[in-house]
Amino acid sequence: MSDLLSRDAQYVWHPYTQMKTAPSPLPIVKGEGALLFTEDGRTLIDGISSWWVNIHGHSHPYIAERIAAQALELEHVIFSGFTHPPAVDLAEKLIDILPGNMARVFYSDNGSTAVEIAVKMAIQYFYNQGMSRPGIIAFEQAFHGETFGAMSLSGELALFDAFEKHLFRVDRIPAPFPGREQESLDALEAILKQGDTCAFIFEPLIMGAGGMLMYEPEALDALIKCCHEHGALAIADEVMTGFGRTGKIFACDYLEETPDLMCLAKGLTGGVLPLSATVCTADIFNAFYSEDKKRTLFHGHSFTANPLGCAAALASMDLTLSETCQNSIARLTARHRAFIEEVKAHPTLIHIRARGTILAMEFHTPDATSYFNNMRDQLYNFFLDQDIILRPLGNVVYVMPPYCLTDEQLEKIYAALREAMEAFKP
Ligand SMILES: *Cc1c(COP(=O)(O)O)cnc(C)c1O
């Protein structure tokens, strides 16, 4: 074992890892574009953008330079009572590219906190107006993060069983998958009619950790419209889908309706530094804007609006909006579609689907499709043996690459997927 690995084994506790049975982690010493380089000289293709965050490739020089320049100007300052140029520039630019009704940006530092803040804003929005509407609605297979509020909002993924007694109650509705749109809408409406719902939170168009489950914009439009008819707020958790993932800058850009709150993280800084944002309408902001100090949103983190994070986000946004990047997103989208046409009848596949740069395929399994499906480790190792990082959710294999992935690298991933389909034939 290398020195790094033995020290890691002695002192470090890794996320989502059964430390007893998991193989040793791979020591990564360098990254460039869609590639990661290990300590012992292997070159890996990062097919999952390092947990869905890295949209422009690793160690991008433009983002690195902008962070370095900012670090020499101002590395951090308390954001209560103070402000700074990168935070204001970023807020302005975000409002510019977000749906037209978005008016205010509240910063934090990860996806879970962005979600917590959205829910706190929604609850206090009604509280500040003297209304009690405690109810929150979410999808059955939802995933919204790791903190207690975010765990409460997440569906029955069996990840958080230990904490069940400590989670708050959330009303569940089925997601509007093709063929189940009416069922989903009816369930939503039945709950909204009781009149005590403050917000409905959803992952727009693609539910990530639940298994890359996809549904259509029209179905979500109907749900948001129904919320608004009943005076409830709609919260779009775009933590995974934001910044080009789905083929448009935001998944909500596919919609006619607009949410009242949006949560942004993962791709916000190009996956380089932890930063997130909760964005809301002027109406929500105004419910807090008051002479009365008790109407304040009492929330803030030590690193709220960290200037380095904001500088990284500004640089990442330049790249995302560039013609080169937009072309890459369109290229990945088209190639995923062609790949689906090629392999969709394969007997190993229960289902294959894509939206934008995300491709997901459900492998045939004797057991139920689930996060804990035993095929996961076999599939993971199958791809890693070919120097490709894909991290299946149970028997669901997905590709979510950095947009700069080359055609050659993508072809290597497709070739491995074809081989896996043969190797795992039922
Ligand atoms: C990853 C994710 C989160 C949580 O973000 P973290 O930065 O990991 O806390 C929340 N919502 C969605 C949809 C996510 O994919």
XYZ file of C-alpha atoms and ligand atoms in Angstrom:
441
model
C 0.000 0.000 0.000
C 1.322 3.448 -0.823
C 2.153 5.797 2.022
C -0.822 7.985 1.118
C -3.225 5.044 1.286
C -1.981 3.748 4.610
C -2.287 7.240 6.130
C -5.736 7.595 4.577
C -6.746 4.214 6.018
C -5.592 5.324 9.441
C -7.135 8.784 9.670
C -9.840 9.469 7.092
C -13.553 8.636 6.960
C -14.954 8.765 3.419
C -18.491 9.783 2.399
C -21.117 7.200 1.444
C -18.495 4.513 2.062
C -18.702 1.343 4.140
C -15.149 1.681 5.418
C -14.858 -2.012 6.291
C -15.795 -3.534 2.955
C -15.058 -0.802 0.413
C -11.857 -1.176 -1.594
C -9.094 1.372 -0.926
C -9.781 4.752 -2.501
C -7.816 5.656 -5.619
C -5.217 8.350 -4.969
C -5.678 11.092 -7.583
C -2.773 13.465 -8.022
C -3.771 15.509 -11.062
C -6.723 16.391 -13.250
C -6.953 17.830 -16.724
C -10.063 18.150 -18.879
C -12.186 15.039 -18.421
C -9.160 13.053 -17.203
C -7.919 12.185 -13.715
C -4.432 10.824 -13.087
C -3.685 8.369 -10.277
C -0.594 8.269 -8.102
C 0.500 5.013 -9.758
C 0.254 6.338 -13.307
C -3.250 5.388 -14.471
C -5.341 7.778 -16.569
C -9.072 7.677 -15.819
C -11.970 9.226 -17.720
C -14.269 11.051 -15.309
C -17.665 10.021 -16.679
C -19.607 11.444 -13.726
C -18.044 14.911 -13.433
C -16.795 13.979 -9.953
C -20.198 13.659 -8.255
C -21.962 15.797 -10.869
C -20.119 19.034 -10.147
C -17.294 19.373 -12.644
C -18.832 20.808 -15.809
C -15.769 22.282 -17.563
C -13.132 19.659 -16.856
C -10.539 19.466 -14.101
C -8.056 22.198 -13.170
C -9.396 24.522 -15.851
C -6.751 27.243 -16.231
C -9.265 30.077 -16.730
C -11.125 29.260 -13.504
C -7.834 28.653 -11.636
C -6.437 32.032 -12.728
C -9.558 33.906 -11.709
C -9.515 32.255 -8.273
C -5.819 33.035 -7.836
C -6.336 36.689 -8.785
C -9.247 36.968 -6.322
C -7.248 35.272 -3.559
C -4.626 37.991 -3.832
C -7.295 40.745 -3.620
C -9.725 39.481 -0.986
C -10.026 35.884 0.154
C -13.006 36.211 2.482
C -15.055 38.695 4.443
C -18.113 38.351 6.686
C -21.204 38.824 4.497
C -23.498 40.241 7.173
C -22.906 43.991 7.182
C -20.345 43.759 4.360
C -20.331 43.071 0.650
C -17.774 42.658 -2.148
C -17.550 42.855 -5.936
C -17.575 39.118 -6.835
C -20.774 38.496 -4.820
C -22.581 41.416 -6.424
C -21.307 40.640 -9.935
C -22.377 37.026 -9.577
C -25.852 37.868 -8.232
C -26.367 40.282 -11.123
C -25.259 37.696 -13.687
C -27.368 34.935 -12.164
C -30.499 37.089 -12.180
C -29.698 37.890 -15.793
C -29.749 34.235 -16.925
C -32.376 32.829 -14.515
C -36.119 32.788 -15.311
C -37.489 36.352 -15.445
C -39.289 36.327 -12.086
C -36.133 35.571 -10.060
C -35.038 38.694 -8.199
C -32.790 37.954 -5.180
C -29.790 35.726 -4.535
C -29.005 34.275 -1.083
C -25.632 32.513 -0.893
C -24.522 29.458 1.053
C -21.984 26.743 0.380
C -23.555 23.470 -0.736
C -26.655 21.977 -2.267
C -28.167 20.808 1.003
C -27.972 24.256 2.564
C -29.389 25.832 -0.601
C -32.390 23.528 -0.118
C -32.656 24.216 3.636
C -32.696 27.937 2.943
C -35.372 27.622 0.252
C -37.628 25.722 2.641
C -36.979 28.167 5.493
C -37.819 31.055 3.154
C -41.053 29.327 2.094
C -42.168 28.619 5.670
C -41.302 32.072 6.947
C -42.866 33.735 3.879
C -46.270 32.647 5.190
C -45.354 33.111 8.873
C -44.360 36.728 8.237
C -47.799 37.307 6.736
C -49.536 35.827 9.772
C -50.466 32.572 8.017
C -49.816 29.070 9.236
C -49.066 26.748 6.324
C -46.681 24.088 7.618
C -47.175 21.477 4.875
C -44.431 20.594 2.415
C -44.877 18.314 -0.589
C -42.140 16.317 -2.349
C -41.823 13.407 -4.778
C -41.602 9.795 -3.638
C -38.066 9.154 -4.983
C -36.812 12.686 -4.341
C -33.277 13.467 -3.232
C -32.569 16.896 -1.780
C -29.411 16.461 0.296
C -27.835 15.444 3.546
C -28.899 17.781 6.348
C -31.930 16.981 8.516
C -34.286 19.185 6.535
C -32.971 17.902 3.222
C -33.138 14.286 4.458
C -36.746 14.879 5.497
C -37.564 16.102 1.997
C -35.846 13.143 0.348
C -38.028 10.153 -0.465
C -37.744 6.631 0.819
C -34.293 5.879 -0.555
C -33.449 3.780 2.539
C -30.300 5.882 3.034
C -31.605 7.729 6.053
C -33.460 5.012 7.975
C -31.392 5.572 11.128
C -32.716 9.119 11.410
C -36.334 8.417 10.582
C -37.687 9.476 13.976
C -35.885 12.781 13.739
C -37.158 13.855 10.344
C -40.117 16.198 9.828
C -43.242 15.108 8.037
C -43.443 15.662 4.288
C -46.430 14.856 2.074
C -45.429 12.546 -0.788
C -46.777 12.423 -4.292
C -45.713 10.146 -7.154
C -43.507 11.869 -9.731
C -45.255 12.478 -13.074
C -43.419 9.842 -15.089
C -44.817 9.177 -18.556
C -48.242 7.561 -18.082
C -48.509 8.721 -14.457
C -49.000 12.454 -15.041
C -52.656 12.559 -13.986
C -52.054 10.415 -10.905
C -49.297 12.807 -9.812
C -51.420 15.898 -10.430
C -54.438 14.428 -8.646
C -52.310 13.539 -5.615
C -50.858 17.046 -5.526
C -54.230 18.706 -5.832
C -55.789 16.550 -3.108
C -53.111 17.741 -0.661
C -53.164 21.376 -1.799
C -56.947 21.525 -1.346
C -56.454 21.127 2.401
C -54.962 24.623 2.273
C -52.014 24.203 4.643
C -49.187 23.613 2.152
C -46.448 26.228 2.017
C -44.337 24.659 -0.713
C -43.847 21.882 -3.206
C -40.176 21.013 -3.837
C -38.979 19.018 -6.851
C -35.968 18.137 -8.965
C -37.030 19.482 -12.354
C -37.162 16.885 -15.194
C -34.462 14.568 -13.773
C -34.447 13.033 -10.304
C -30.772 12.271 -9.780
C -29.973 10.112 -6.757
C -33.380 8.423 -7.019
C -32.037 6.733 -10.156
C -31.815 9.374 -12.917
C -35.591 9.193 -13.301
C -36.941 11.489 -16.000
C -40.262 13.136 -16.768
C -41.543 15.711 -19.211
C -41.765 19.518 -18.847
C -45.534 19.594 -19.589
C -46.173 17.379 -16.569
C -44.150 19.673 -14.290
C -45.893 22.748 -15.716
C -49.234 21.272 -14.651
C -47.941 20.651 -11.097
C -46.477 24.156 -10.702
C -49.649 25.727 -12.083
C -51.721 23.751 -9.592
C -49.485 24.966 -6.722
C -49.930 28.552 -7.748
C -53.713 28.169 -8.065
C -53.736 27.024 -4.452
C -51.387 29.733 -3.182
C -48.431 27.400 -2.512
C -44.844 28.098 -3.528
C -42.897 25.981 -6.027
C -39.247 25.250 -5.229
C -37.064 23.986 -8.081
C -34.041 22.092 -6.747
C -31.703 22.659 -9.695
C -28.627 21.608 -7.706
C -27.878 18.841 -10.223
C -29.703 20.115 -13.305
C -28.377 23.698 -13.383
C -25.763 25.193 -15.697
C -26.291 23.275 -18.916
C -26.727 19.721 -17.670
C -30.107 19.204 -19.294
C -29.215 20.877 -22.602
C -30.512 24.296 -21.523
C -28.881 26.506 -18.891
C -31.549 25.497 -16.371
C -34.045 22.630 -16.497
C -36.685 25.268 -15.726
C -35.921 26.835 -19.123
C -37.999 23.978 -20.609
C -41.061 25.190 -18.678
C -43.875 27.634 -19.380
C -44.506 28.104 -15.655
C -41.858 29.539 -13.323
C -40.919 28.366 -9.836
C -40.831 30.829 -6.916
C -37.536 29.596 -5.500
C -34.553 27.875 -7.087
C -31.610 26.050 -5.498
C -28.250 26.120 -7.297
C -24.965 24.440 -6.347
C -22.862 21.643 -7.921
C -22.059 23.177 -11.353
C -22.267 26.765 -10.058
C -18.482 27.114 -9.627
C -17.697 24.607 -12.355
C -17.330 22.144 -9.514
C -14.166 23.849 -8.313
C -15.160 25.418 -4.983
C -18.117 24.912 -2.650
C -20.689 27.630 -3.241
C -24.441 27.581 -3.620
C -27.298 29.988 -4.057
C -30.986 30.072 -3.218
C -32.787 32.431 -5.553
C -36.284 33.822 -5.042
C -38.907 36.187 -6.433
C -39.368 39.797 -5.336
C -42.656 38.754 -3.713
C -40.860 36.347 -1.373
C -38.118 38.863 -0.595
C -40.750 41.511 0.168
C -42.413 39.323 2.798
C -39.172 39.657 4.810
C -38.525 43.334 3.972
C -39.854 45.185 6.991
C -39.281 47.597 9.890
C -39.905 44.582 12.091
C -36.634 42.830 12.956
C -38.515 39.607 13.668
C -39.252 39.281 9.971
C -35.545 38.881 9.199
C -34.313 35.674 7.624
C -32.060 34.540 10.452
C -29.728 32.372 8.449
C -26.097 32.668 7.437
C -23.001 30.515 7.237
C -19.403 31.398 8.085
C -18.500 31.163 4.430
C -21.614 32.740 2.916
C -20.698 34.333 -0.448
C -17.033 33.408 -0.174
C -15.247 35.672 -2.691
C -13.133 32.833 -4.125
C -16.253 30.767 -4.714
C -17.951 33.739 -6.370
C -14.893 34.344 -8.575
C -14.908 30.691 -9.615
C -18.640 30.893 -10.371
C -18.153 34.017 -12.496
C -15.382 32.309 -14.472
C -17.451 29.135 -14.839
C -20.397 31.161 -16.098
C -18.227 32.800 -18.787
C -17.250 29.328 -19.955
C -20.808 27.942 -19.797
C -22.199 30.773 -21.894
C -19.407 30.576 -24.481
C -20.185 29.264 -27.951
C -17.620 26.486 -27.524
C -19.352 25.165 -24.440
C -22.855 25.498 -25.870
C -21.673 23.519 -28.911
C -20.202 20.826 -26.671
C -23.487 20.495 -24.779
C -25.385 20.184 -28.081
C -22.844 17.618 -29.321
C -23.153 15.445 -26.189
C -26.947 15.701 -26.365
C -27.034 14.575 -30.002
C -24.558 11.756 -29.465
C -26.487 10.391 -26.457
C -29.640 10.347 -28.602
C -27.886 8.446 -31.383
C -26.471 5.969 -28.863
C -29.972 5.336 -27.476
C -31.258 4.571 -30.980
C -28.391 2.154 -31.473
C -28.757 0.109 -28.266
C -32.317 0.602 -26.993
C -33.495 -2.883 -28.058
C -30.637 -4.643 -26.232
C -31.958 -7.415 -23.936
C -29.792 -6.239 -21.012
C -31.612 -2.930 -20.833
C -34.881 -2.462 -18.973
C -34.858 1.196 -19.964
C -32.540 3.794 -21.491
C -33.134 7.520 -21.411
C -31.375 10.850 -21.794
C -31.929 14.534 -21.253
C -29.205 16.867 -22.461
C -25.790 15.654 -21.337
C -27.168 12.971 -18.964
C -27.569 9.417 -20.257
C -29.055 6.729 -17.988
C -29.625 3.045 -18.559
C -31.351 0.583 -16.282
C -29.661 -2.833 -16.434
C -31.725 -5.973 -16.251
C -31.543 -7.500 -12.785
C -33.150 -10.450 -11.042
C -33.798 -8.141 -8.080
C -35.728 -4.871 -8.022
C -34.155 -1.721 -9.431
C -32.682 -0.016 -6.365
C -29.736 1.872 -4.954
C -28.716 -1.238 -2.981
C -28.854 -3.580 -5.959
C -25.880 -5.951 -5.855
C -24.992 -5.310 -9.485
C -23.686 -1.918 -8.460
C -20.229 -3.061 -7.357
C -19.804 -5.418 -10.312
C -20.707 -2.674 -12.765
C -18.552 -0.095 -10.991
C -15.517 -2.394 -11.169
C -16.266 -3.378 -14.755
C -15.909 0.248 -15.876
C -13.042 1.094 -13.525
C -11.069 -1.846 -14.921
C -11.320 -0.029 -18.253
C -10.145 3.218 -16.657
C -13.585 4.796 -16.791
C -15.289 6.269 -13.734
C -19.006 5.517 -13.818
C -20.735 5.200 -10.491
C -23.954 3.260 -10.937
C -26.934 3.906 -8.674
C -27.651 0.226 -8.023
C -28.395 -1.234 -11.450
C -28.809 2.190 -13.059
C -25.697 3.162 -15.005
C -25.466 6.799 -15.994
C -23.045 9.040 -17.824
C -22.807 12.689 -16.746
C -19.511 13.935 -18.150
C -17.792 17.303 -18.132
C -18.946 19.140 -21.279
C -15.362 19.207 -22.595
C -15.290 15.398 -22.907
C -13.806 14.696 -26.349
C -15.525 12.561 -28.980
C -12.792 9.993 -28.549
C -13.316 9.813 -24.773
C -17.081 9.578 -25.247
C -16.612 6.759 -27.754
C -14.509 4.918 -25.196
C -17.330 5.215 -22.672
C -19.921 4.014 -25.208
C -17.693 1.048 -26.116
C -17.463 0.091 -22.429
C -21.247 0.408 -22.098
C -21.744 -1.883 -25.116
C -19.370 -4.409 -23.563
C -21.164 -4.192 -20.230
C -24.486 -4.847 -21.939
C -22.995 -8.031 -23.406
C -21.291 -9.077 -20.155
C -24.440 -8.585 -18.032
C -26.924 -10.205 -20.425
C -29.793 -11.754 -18.480
C -26.404 16.742 -4.741
C -27.770 17.251 -4.557
C -28.135 17.960 -3.400
C -27.198 18.149 -2.240
O -26.091 18.905 -2.597
P -24.742 18.818 -1.695
O -23.862 19.885 -2.248
O -24.223 17.450 -1.877
O -25.148 19.104 -0.284
C -29.416 18.488 -3.334
N -30.286 18.322 -4.333
C -29.980 17.649 -5.460
C -30.989 17.532 -6.543
C -28.715 17.077 -5.606
O -28.411 16.384 -6.709
